[in-house]
Amino acid sequence: MPEAGKTPGRLRTVLVVALTAALAAGAVYILRGGERSAAGAPGDSGAVTQVEAAGGQNGPAPEVGEPAPNFAETDVEGRQVALEDLRGRPVWLVFGATWCANCRAEMTDVAAVAQQLAGEAQVVAFYFGESAEAVADYAERLGLDFPQIADPLTEIGAKYRVMGVPTHVFLDADGVVTAIDVGPLTQAQALKRLGLD
C-alpha cells in the first residue's frame, strides 16, 4: 500500500501524459485563433487540400496592396487570357483542382458569380497539376463558361505561391491584389471581396 500523500508510479505517469496532452491541445487551439471557423469560411484549414507546386517560384510572393504576378495563358477553349488584358475591372483568380472535393462544392457559387458579374468583373479558374483534357471535360460537365486554365506543371500556382486548394486571389481594376483567401468561399463573400456586393 502506498504511503499517505504519495501517488503510485503508474497513476503519476497517466496524470503526466493526460496533462501534457491537454496542454498540447490548448496550444493548438490558441495557435489556430480560438474557435475554428465554420466549414466554408475563409481560412478554414479543414476545408483546404494541401498541394505542392513543382514549378519554379520566381519573383516575390503576391501580397495585398502589391501588383499581382503577371500571366499569359491559353484556356481550354483555345482563348488567350492575359492578366494585363483584364485591367479595367476587378478580377477573381480561383486556384483549384477537379479532384478537390471543396473546389467542386464551391464551383456552383463561383459560376454563379461569374455569370452575375459578366462584364463587370472577370473570373479565371486555374487547375493545379491538371491536364487541359481533364479541365475541359470538367468544365463541360459543369457548364462553366468563364476561362478555365490547366496548370499541369503548377507554374502559375507556384508564381502565386498556392499551397492549398481552393485558394482565391482578388485583384482590383489595376491588377493590384486586394485579398487572398484559402478555403471555400460563398457567393456573398466573393462579391464582397470584389467590391460588388
JSON list of C-alpha atoms in Angstrom, two decimals:
[
{"chain": "A", "resi": 1, "resn": "MET", "atom": "CA", "xyz": [0.00, 0.00, 0.00]},
{"chain": "A", "resi": 2, "resn": "PRO", "atom": "CA", "xyz": [1.42, 3.42, -0.95]},
{"chain": "A", "resi": 3, "resn": "GLU", "atom": "CA", "xyz": [2.38, 5.90, 1.71]},
{"chain": "A", "resi": 4, "resn": "ALA", "atom": "CA", "xyz": [-0.13, 8.64, 2.51]},
{"chain": "A", "resi": 5, "resn": "GLY", "atom": "CA", "xyz": [0.39, 11.69, 0.26]},
{"chain": "A", "resi": 6, "resn": "LYS", "atom": "CA", "xyz": [2.32, 9.76, -2.43]},
{"chain": "A", "resi": 7, "resn": "THR", "atom": "CA", "xyz": [0.84, 8.81, -5.79]},
{"chain": "A", "resi": 8, "resn": "PRO", "atom": "CA", "xyz": [1.67, 5.37, -7.22]},
{"chain": "A", "resi": 9, "resn": "GLY", "atom": "CA", "xyz": [4.07, 5.42, -10.20]},
{"chain": "A", "resi": 10, "resn": "ARG", "atom": "CA", "xyz": [1.55, 4.30, -12.84]},
{"chain": "A", "resi": 11, "resn": "LEU", "atom": "CA", "xyz": [-1.07, 6.81, -11.81]},
{"chain": "A", "resi": 12, "resn": "ARG", "atom": "CA", "xyz": [1.53, 9.58, -11.83]},
{"chain": "A", "resi": 13, "resn": "THR", "atom": "CA", "xyz": [2.59, 8.60, -15.37]},
{"chain": "A", "resi": 14, "resn": "VAL", "atom": "CA", "xyz": [-1.04, 8.63, -16.56]},
{"chain": "A", "resi": 15, "resn": "LEU", "atom": "CA", "xyz": [-1.61, 12.04, -14.98]},
{"chain": "A", "resi": 16, "resn": "VAL", "atom": "CA", "xyz": [1.55, 13.47, -16.59]},
{"chain": "A", "resi": 17, "resn": "VAL", "atom": "CA", "xyz": [0.55, 12.13, -20.02]},
{"chain": "A", "resi": 18, "resn": "ALA", "atom": "CA", "xyz": [-3.01, 13.47, -19.67]},
{"chain": "A", "resi": 19, "resn": "LEU", "atom": "CA", "xyz": [-1.78, 16.88, -18.55]},
{"chain": "A", "resi": 20, "resn": "THR", "atom": "CA", "xyz": [0.72, 17.03, -21.42]},
{"chain": "A", "resi": 21, "resn": "ALA", "atom": "CA", "xyz": [-1.98, 16.12, -23.95]},
{"chain": "A", "resi": 22, "resn": "ALA", "atom": "CA", "xyz": [-4.33, 18.77, -22.54]},
{"chain": "A", "resi": 23, "resn": "LEU", "atom": "CA", "xyz": [-1.60, 21.42, -22.73]},
{"chain": "A", "resi": 24, "resn": "ALA", "atom": "CA", "xyz": [-0.76, 20.45, -26.32]},
{"chain": "A", "resi": 25, "resn": "ALA", "atom": "CA", "xyz": [-4.43, 20.61, -27.34]},
{"chain": "A", "resi": 26, "resn": "GLY", "atom": "CA", "xyz": [-4.75, 24.02, -25.69]},
{"chain": "A", "resi": 27, "resn": "ALA", "atom": "CA", "xyz": [-1.68, 25.29, -27.54]},
{"chain": "A", "resi": 28, "resn": "VAL", "atom": "CA", "xyz": [-3.09, 24.13, -30.88]},
{"chain": "A", "resi": 29, "resn": "TYR", "atom": "CA", "xyz": [-6.41, 25.82, -30.06]},
{"chain": "A", "resi": 30, "resn": "ILE", "atom": "CA", "xyz": [-4.67, 29.11, -29.25]},
{"chain": "A", "resi": 31, "resn": "LEU", "atom": "CA", "xyz": [-2.39, 28.98, -32.30]},
{"chain": "A", "resi": 32, "resn": "ARG", "atom": "CA", "xyz": [-5.38, 28.43, -34.57]},
{"chain": "A", "resi": 33, "resn": "GLY", "atom": "CA", "xyz": [-7.01, 31.55, -33.18]},
{"chain": "A", "resi": 34, "resn": "GLY", "atom": "CA", "xyz": [-9.58, 30.05, -30.87]},
{"chain": "A", "resi": 35, "resn": "GLU", "atom": "CA", "xyz": [-12.71, 28.53, -32.29]},
{"chain": "A", "resi": 36, "resn": "ARG", "atom": "CA", "xyz": [-12.42, 27.10, -35.77]},
{"chain": "A", "resi": 37, "resn": "SER", "atom": "CA", "xyz": [-14.47, 28.94, -38.32]},
{"chain": "A", "resi": 38, "resn": "ALA", "atom": "CA", "xyz": [-17.46, 27.18, -39.84]},
{"chain": "A", "resi": 39, "resn": "ALA", "atom": "CA", "xyz": [-16.78, 24.96, -42.84]},
{"chain": "A", "resi": 40, "resn": "GLY", "atom": "CA", "xyz": [-16.65, 27.03, -45.96]},
{"chain": "A", "resi": 41, "resn": "ALA", "atom": "CA", "xyz": [-15.42, 30.16, -44.24]},
{"chain": "A", "resi": 42, "resn": "PRO", "atom": "CA", "xyz": [-12.20, 31.78, -45.42]},
{"chain": "A", "resi": 43, "resn": "GLY", "atom": "CA", "xyz": [-9.24, 30.40, -43.58]},
{"chain": "A", "resi": 44, "resn": "ASP", "atom": "CA", "xyz": [-10.90, 27.13, -42.55]},
{"chain": "A", "resi": 45, "resn": "SER", "atom": "CA", "xyz": [-7.89, 24.87, -42.84]},
{"chain": "A", "resi": 46, "resn": "GLY", "atom": "CA", "xyz": [-10.12, 21.79, -42.60]},
{"chain": "A", "resi": 47, "resn": "ALA", "atom": "CA", "xyz": [-11.63, 22.75, -45.95]},
{"chain": "A", "resi": 48, "resn": "VAL", "atom": "CA", "xyz": [-8.32, 23.03, -47.78]},
{"chain": "A", "resi": 49, "resn": "THR", "atom": "CA", "xyz": [-6.39, 20.33, -49.60]},
{"chain": "A", "resi": 50, "resn": "GLN", "atom": "CA", "xyz": [-2.65, 20.85, -49.33]},
{"chain": "A", "resi": 51, "resn": "VAL", "atom": "CA", "xyz": [-0.74, 20.88, -52.62]},
{"chain": "A", "resi": 52, "resn": "GLU", "atom": "CA", "xyz": [2.87, 21.36, -53.59]},
{"chain": "A", "resi": 53, "resn": "ALA", "atom": "CA", "xyz": [3.94, 23.36, -56.62]},
{"chain": "A", "resi": 54, "resn": "ALA", "atom": "CA", "xyz": [6.65, 21.79, -58.75]},
{"chain": "A", "resi": 55, "resn": "GLY", "atom": "CA", "xyz": [7.09, 24.90, -60.91]},
{"chain": "A", "resi": 56, "resn": "GLY", "atom": "CA", "xyz": [9.75, 27.43, -60.01]},
{"chain": "A", "resi": 57, "resn": "GLN", "atom": "CA", "xyz": [8.83, 30.17, -57.56]},
{"chain": "A", "resi": 58, "resn": "ASN", "atom": "CA", "xyz": [10.39, 33.12, -59.33]},
{"chain": "A", "resi": 59, "resn": "GLY", "atom": "CA", "xyz": [9.73, 36.60, -58.09]},
{"chain": "A", "resi": 60, "resn": "PRO", "atom": "CA", "xyz": [8.09, 37.80, -54.92]},
{"chain": "A", "resi": 61, "resn": "ALA", "atom": "CA", "xyz": [5.01, 36.15, -53.44]},
{"chain": "A", "resi": 62, "resn": "PRO", "atom": "CA", "xyz": [1.79, 38.07, -54.07]},
{"chain": "A", "resi": 63, "resn": "GLU", "atom": "CA", "xyz": [0.89, 40.46, -51.27]},
{"chain": "A", "resi": 64, "resn": "VAL", "atom": "CA", "xyz": [-2.18, 42.55, -50.62]},
{"chain": "A", "resi": 65, "resn": "GLY", "atom": "CA", "xyz": [-1.55, 46.05, -51.92]},
{"chain": "A", "resi": 66, "resn": "GLU", "atom": "CA", "xyz": [1.03, 44.91, -54.50]},
{"chain": "A", "resi": 67, "resn": "PRO", "atom": "CA", "xyz": [0.63, 44.18, -58.22]},
{"chain": "A", "resi": 68, "resn": "ALA", "atom": "CA", "xyz": [-0.33, 40.58, -58.96]},
{"chain": "A", "resi": 69, "resn": "PRO", "atom": "CA", "xyz": [2.17, 38.34, -60.76]},
{"chain": "A", "resi": 70, "resn": "ASN", "atom": "CA", "xyz": [1.55, 38.55, -64.49]},
{"chain": "A", "resi": 71, "resn": "PHE", "atom": "CA", "xyz": [0.40, 35.60, -66.56]},
{"chain": "A", "resi": 72, "resn": "ALA", "atom": "CA", "xyz": [-0.50, 34.95, -70.19]},
{"chain": "A", "resi": 73, "resn": "GLU", "atom": "CA", "xyz": [-2.04, 31.54, -70.76]},
{"chain": "A", "resi": 74, "resn": "THR", "atom": "CA", "xyz": [-4.38, 29.71, -73.11]},
{"chain": "A", "resi": 75, "resn": "ASP", "atom": "CA", "xyz": [-7.63, 28.44, -71.66]},
{"chain": "A", "resi": 76, "resn": "VAL", "atom": "CA", "xyz": [-9.18, 25.08, -72.54]},
{"chain": "A", "resi": 77, "resn": "GLU", "atom": "CA", "xyz": [-11.25, 26.75, -75.30]},
{"chain": "A", "resi": 78, "resn": "GLY", "atom": "CA", "xyz": [-8.05, 27.98, -77.00]},
{"chain": "A", "resi": 79, "resn": "ARG", "atom": "CA", "xyz": [-8.52, 31.64, -75.97]},
{"chain": "A", "resi": 80, "resn": "GLN", "atom": "CA", "xyz": [-5.58, 33.73, -74.79]},
{"chain": "A", "resi": 81, "resn": "VAL", "atom": "CA", "xyz": [-6.03, 35.01, -71.23]},
{"chain": "A", "resi": 82, "resn": "ALA", "atom": "CA", "xyz": [-3.50, 37.59, -70.03]},
{"chain": "A", "resi": 83, "resn": "LEU", "atom": "CA", "xyz": [-3.68, 39.47, -66.77]},
{"chain": "A", "resi": 84, "resn": "GLU", "atom": "CA", "xyz": [-2.80, 42.77, -68.45]},
{"chain": "A", "resi": 85, "resn": "ASP", "atom": "CA", "xyz": [-5.80, 42.35, -70.78]},
{"chain": "A", "resi": 86, "resn": "LEU", "atom": "CA", "xyz": [-8.12, 42.06, -67.76]},
{"chain": "A", "resi": 87, "resn": "ARG", "atom": "CA", "xyz": [-7.24, 45.50, -66.39]},
{"chain": "A", "resi": 88, "resn": "GLY", "atom": "CA", "xyz": [-10.14, 47.91, -66.02]},
{"chain": "A", "resi": 89, "resn": "ARG", "atom": "CA", "xyz": [-12.33, 45.61, -63.92]},
{"chain": "A", "resi": 90, "resn": "PRO", "atom": "CA", "xyz": [-11.96, 43.54, -60.75]},
{"chain": "A", "resi": 91, "resn": "VAL", "atom": "CA", "xyz": [-10.58, 40.02, -61.21]},
{"chain": "A", "resi": 92, "resn": "TRP", "atom": "CA", "xyz": [-11.12, 36.84, -59.17]},
{"chain": "A", "resi": 93, "resn": "LEU", "atom": "CA", "xyz": [-8.46, 34.15, -59.64]},
{"chain": "A", "resi": 94, "resn": "VAL", "atom": "CA", "xyz": [-9.62, 30.75, -58.40]},
{"chain": "A", "resi": 95, "resn": "PHE", "atom": "CA", "xyz": [-6.96, 28.06, -57.86]},
{"chain": "A", "resi": 96, "resn": "GLY", "atom": "CA", "xyz": [-8.45, 24.59, -57.52]},
{"chain": "A", "resi": 97, "resn": "ALA", "atom": "CA", "xyz": [-8.41, 21.04, -58.85]},
{"chain": "A", "resi": 98, "resn": "THR", "atom": "CA", "xyz": [-11.01, 18.74, -60.37]},
{"chain": "A", "resi": 99, "resn": "TRP", "atom": "CA", "xyz": [-10.22, 16.10, -57.72]},
{"chain": "A", "resi": 100, "resn": "CYS", "atom": "CA", "xyz": [-10.62, 18.53, -54.77]},
{"chain": "A", "resi": 101, "resn": "ALA", "atom": "CA", "xyz": [-13.99, 17.98, -53.06]},
{"chain": "A", "resi": 102, "resn": "ASN", "atom": "CA", "xyz": [-14.23, 21.51, -51.65]},
{"chain": "A", "resi": 103, "resn": "CYS", "atom": "CA", "xyz": [-13.25, 23.00, -55.01]},
{"chain": "A", "resi": 104, "resn": "ARG", "atom": "CA", "xyz": [-16.04, 21.06, -56.70]},
{"chain": "A", "resi": 105, "resn": "ALA", "atom": "CA", "xyz": [-18.50, 22.04, -53.96]},
{"chain": "A", "resi": 106, "resn": "GLU", "atom": "CA", "xyz": [-17.83, 25.76, -54.32]},
{"chain": "A", "resi": 107, "resn": "MET", "atom": "CA", "xyz": [-17.75, 25.78, -58.14]},
{"chain": "A", "resi": 108, "resn": "THR", "atom": "CA", "xyz": [-21.51, 26.36, -58.44]},
{"chain": "A", "resi": 109, "resn": "ASP", "atom": "CA", "xyz": [-21.08, 29.56, -56.40]},
{"chain": "A", "resi": 110, "resn": "VAL", "atom": "CA", "xyz": [-18.05, 30.58, -58.48]},
{"chain": "A", "resi": 111, "resn": "ALA", "atom": "CA", "xyz": [-20.00, 30.01, -61.71]},
{"chain": "A", "resi": 112, "resn": "ALA", "atom": "CA", "xyz": [-23.00, 31.96, -60.37]},
{"chain": "A", "resi": 113, "resn": "VAL", "atom": "CA", "xyz": [-20.79, 34.96, -59.52]},
{"chain": "A", "resi": 114, "resn": "ALA", "atom": "CA", "xyz": [-19.07, 34.77, -62.93]},
{"chain": "A", "resi": 115, "resn": "GLN", "atom": "CA", "xyz": [-22.45, 34.78, -64.67]},
{"chain": "A", "resi": 116, "resn": "GLN", "atom": "CA", "xyz": [-23.91, 37.51, -62.44]},
{"chain": "A", "resi": 117, "resn": "LEU", "atom": "CA", "xyz": [-20.92, 39.83, -62.95]},
{"chain": "A", "resi": 118, "resn": "ALA", "atom": "CA", "xyz": [-20.21, 39.17, -66.62]},
{"chain": "A", "resi": 119, "resn": "GLY", "atom": "CA", "xyz": [-18.80, 42.43, -67.99]},
{"chain": "A", "resi": 120, "resn": "GLU", "atom": "CA", "xyz": [-18.32, 43.97, -64.50]},
{"chain": "A", "resi": 121, "resn": "ALA", "atom": "CA", "xyz": [-15.66, 41.58, -63.22]},
{"chain": "A", "resi": 122, "resn": "GLN", "atom": "CA", "xyz": [-13.69, 38.65, -64.57]},
{"chain": "A", "resi": 123, "resn": "VAL", "atom": "CA", "xyz": [-13.33, 35.21, -63.01]},
{"chain": "A", "resi": 124, "resn": "VAL", "atom": "CA", "xyz": [-10.46, 32.96, -64.11]},
{"chain": "A", "resi": 125, "resn": "ALA", "atom": "CA", "xyz": [-10.04, 29.41, -62.80]},
{"chain": "A", "resi": 126, "resn": "PHE", "atom": "CA", "xyz": [-6.67, 27.65, -62.68]},
{"chain": "A", "resi": 127, "resn": "TYR", "atom": "CA", "xyz": [-6.46, 23.90, -62.14]},
{"chain": "A", "resi": 128, "resn": "PHE", "atom": "CA", "xyz": [-3.45, 22.85, -60.13]},
{"chain": "A", "resi": 129, "resn": "GLY", "atom": "CA", "xyz": [-1.48, 19.99, -61.72]},
{"chain": "A", "resi": 130, "resn": "GLU", "atom": "CA", "xyz": [-4.25, 19.20, -64.21]},
{"chain": "A", "resi": 131, "resn": "SER", "atom": "CA", "xyz": [-4.16, 18.43, -67.93]},
{"chain": "A", "resi": 132, "resn": "ALA", "atom": "CA", "xyz": [-6.12, 20.54, -70.41]},
{"chain": "A", "resi": 133, "resn": "GLU", "atom": "CA", "xyz": [-8.21, 17.47, -71.32]},
{"chain": "A", "resi": 134, "resn": "ALA", "atom": "CA", "xyz": [-9.25, 16.85, -67.71]},
{"chain": "A", "resi": 135, "resn": "VAL", "atom": "CA", "xyz": [-10.11, 20.52, -67.19]},
{"chain": "A", "resi": 136, "resn": "ALA", "atom": "CA", "xyz": [-12.05, 20.74, -70.48]},
{"chain": "A", "resi": 137, "resn": "ASP", "atom": "CA", "xyz": [-14.09, 17.66, -69.55]},
{"chain": "A", "resi": 138, "resn": "TYR", "atom": "CA", "xyz": [-14.79, 19.04, -66.07]},
{"chain": "A", "resi": 139, "resn": "ALA", "atom": "CA", "xyz": [-15.79, 22.48, -67.41]},
{"chain": "A", "resi": 140, "resn": "GLU", "atom": "CA", "xyz": [-18.09, 20.92, -69.99]},
{"chain": "A", "resi": 141, "resn": "ARG", "atom": "CA", "xyz": [-19.80, 18.66, -67.42]},
{"chain": "A", "resi": 142, "resn": "LEU", "atom": "CA", "xyz": [-20.43, 21.66, -65.14]},
{"chain": "A", "resi": 143, "resn": "GLY", "atom": "CA", "xyz": [-21.29, 24.10, -67.94]},
{"chain": "A", "resi": 144, "resn": "LEU", "atom": "CA", "xyz": [-18.57, 26.57, -66.90]},
{"chain": "A", "resi": 145, "resn": "ASP", "atom": "CA", "xyz": [-18.35, 29.46, -69.36]},
{"chain": "A", "resi": 146, "resn": "PHE", "atom": "CA", "xyz": [-15.57, 31.60, -67.87]},
{"chain": "A", "resi": 147, "resn": "PRO", "atom": "CA", "xyz": [-11.86, 31.00, -68.57]},
{"chain": "A", "resi": 148, "resn": "GLN", "atom": "CA", "xyz": [-10.64, 27.60, -67.34]},
{"chain": "A", "resi": 149, "resn": "ILE", "atom": "CA", "xyz": [-6.86, 27.21, -67.43]},
{"chain": "A", "resi": 150, "resn": "ALA", "atom": "CA", "xyz": [-4.97, 23.97, -66.87]},
{"chain": "A", "resi": 151, "resn": "ASP", "atom": "CA", "xyz": [-1.75, 24.33, -64.87]},
{"chain": "A", "resi": 152, "resn": "PRO", "atom": "CA", "xyz": [-0.19, 20.88, -65.44]},
{"chain": "A", "resi": 153, "resn": "LEU", "atom": "CA", "xyz": [3.32, 21.90, -64.33]},
{"chain": "A", "resi": 154, "resn": "THR", "atom": "CA", "xyz": [1.95, 24.05, -61.46]},
{"chain": "A", "resi": 155, "resn": "GLU", "atom": "CA", "xyz": [3.89, 27.05, -62.77]},
{"chain": "A", "resi": 156, "resn": "ILE", "atom": "CA", "xyz": [1.07, 29.53, -62.24]},
{"chain": "A", "resi": 157, "resn": "GLY", "atom": "CA", "xyz": [0.29, 28.02, -58.85]},
{"chain": "A", "resi": 158, "resn": "ALA", "atom": "CA", "xyz": [3.97, 28.40, -57.92]},
{"chain": "A", "resi": 159, "resn": "LYS", "atom": "CA", "xyz": [4.01, 32.01, -59.10]},
{"chain": "A", "resi": 160, "resn": "TYR", "atom": "CA", "xyz": [1.05, 32.73, -56.81]},
{"chain": "A", "resi": 161, "resn": "ARG", "atom": "CA", "xyz": [2.52, 30.57, -54.01]},
{"chain": "A", "resi": 162, "resn": "VAL", "atom": "CA", "xyz": [-0.54, 28.32, -53.84]},
{"chain": "A", "resi": 163, "resn": "MET", "atom": "CA", "xyz": [-0.05, 25.78, -51.06]},
{"chain": "A", "resi": 164, "resn": "GLY", "atom": "CA", "xyz": [-3.64, 24.62, -50.71]},
{"chain": "A", "resi": 165, "resn": "VAL", "atom": "CA", "xyz": [-6.76, 24.44, -52.84]},
{"chain": "A", "resi": 166, "resn": "PRO", "atom": "CA", "xyz": [-9.10, 26.15, -53.11]},
{"chain": "A", "resi": 167, "resn": "THR", "atom": "CA", "xyz": [-7.18, 29.44, -53.00]},
{"chain": "A", "resi": 168, "resn": "HIS", "atom": "CA", "xyz": [-8.70, 32.74, -54.12]},
{"chain": "A", "resi": 169, "resn": "VAL", "atom": "CA", "xyz": [-6.81, 35.86, -55.18]},
{"chain": "A", "resi": 170, "resn": "PHE", "atom": "CA", "xyz": [-8.80, 39.05, -55.73]},
{"chain": "A", "resi": 171, "resn": "LEU", "atom": "CA", "xyz": [-7.47, 41.95, -57.78]},
{"chain": "A", "resi": 172, "resn": "ASP", "atom": "CA", "xyz": [-8.72, 45.48, -58.30]},
{"chain": "A", "resi": 173, "resn": "ALA", "atom": "CA", "xyz": [-9.17, 47.03, -61.74]},
{"chain": "A", "resi": 174, "resn": "ASP", "atom": "CA", "xyz": [-5.48, 47.99, -61.80]},
{"chain": "A", "resi": 175, "resn": "GLY", "atom": "CA", "xyz": [-4.26, 44.42, -61.16]},
{"chain": "A", "resi": 176, "resn": "VAL", "atom": "CA", "xyz": [-3.35, 45.05, -57.52]},
{"chain": "A", "resi": 177, "resn": "VAL", "atom": "CA", "xyz": [-4.03, 42.24, -55.03]},
{"chain": "A", "resi": 178, "resn": "THR", "atom": "CA", "xyz": [-6.87, 43.22, -52.67]},
{"chain": "A", "resi": 179, "resn": "ALA", "atom": "CA", "xyz": [-7.34, 39.88, -50.87]},
{"chain": "A", "resi": 180, "resn": "ILE", "atom": "CA", "xyz": [-6.04, 36.33, -50.70]},
{"chain": "A", "resi": 181, "resn": "ASP", "atom": "CA", "xyz": [-8.29, 33.66, -49.19]},
{"chain": "A", "resi": 182, "resn": "VAL", "atom": "CA", "xyz": [-7.53, 29.99, -48.67]},
{"chain": "A", "resi": 183, "resn": "GLY", "atom": "CA", "xyz": [-10.56, 27.74, -48.36]},
{"chain": "A", "resi": 184, "resn": "PRO", "atom": "CA", "xyz": [-14.02, 27.72, -49.93]},
{"chain": "A", "resi": 185, "resn": "LEU", "atom": "CA", "xyz": [-15.95, 30.97, -50.35]},
{"chain": "A", "resi": 186, "resn": "THR", "atom": "CA", "xyz": [-19.65, 31.67, -50.71]},
{"chain": "A", "resi": 187, "resn": "GLN", "atom": "CA", "xyz": [-21.16, 33.96, -53.34]},
{"chain": "A", "resi": 188, "resn": "ALA", "atom": "CA", "xyz": [-21.66, 36.70, -50.76]},
{"chain": "A", "resi": 189, "resn": "GLN", "atom": "CA", "xyz": [-18.02, 36.50, -49.62]},
{"chain": "A", "resi": 190, "resn": "ALA", "atom": "CA", "xyz": [-16.76, 36.66, -53.21]},
{"chain": "A", "resi": 191, "resn": "LEU", "atom": "CA", "xyz": [-18.98, 39.61, -54.10]},
{"chain": "A", "resi": 192, "resn": "LYS", "atom": "CA", "xyz": [-17.74, 41.47, -51.03]},
{"chain": "A", "resi": 193, "resn": "ARG", "atom": "CA", "xyz": [-14.10, 40.74, -51.94]},
{"chain": "A", "resi": 194, "resn": "LEU", "atom": "CA", "xyz": [-14.75, 42.05, -55.47]},
{"chain": "A", "resi": 195, "resn": "GLY", "atom": "CA", "xyz": [-16.32, 45.20, -54.01]},
{"chain": "A", "resi": 196, "resn": "LEU", "atom": "CA", "xyz": [-19.57, 44.48, -55.85]},
{"chain": "A", "resi": 197, "resn": "ASP", "atom": "CA", "xyz": [-21.84, 43.35, -53.03]}
]
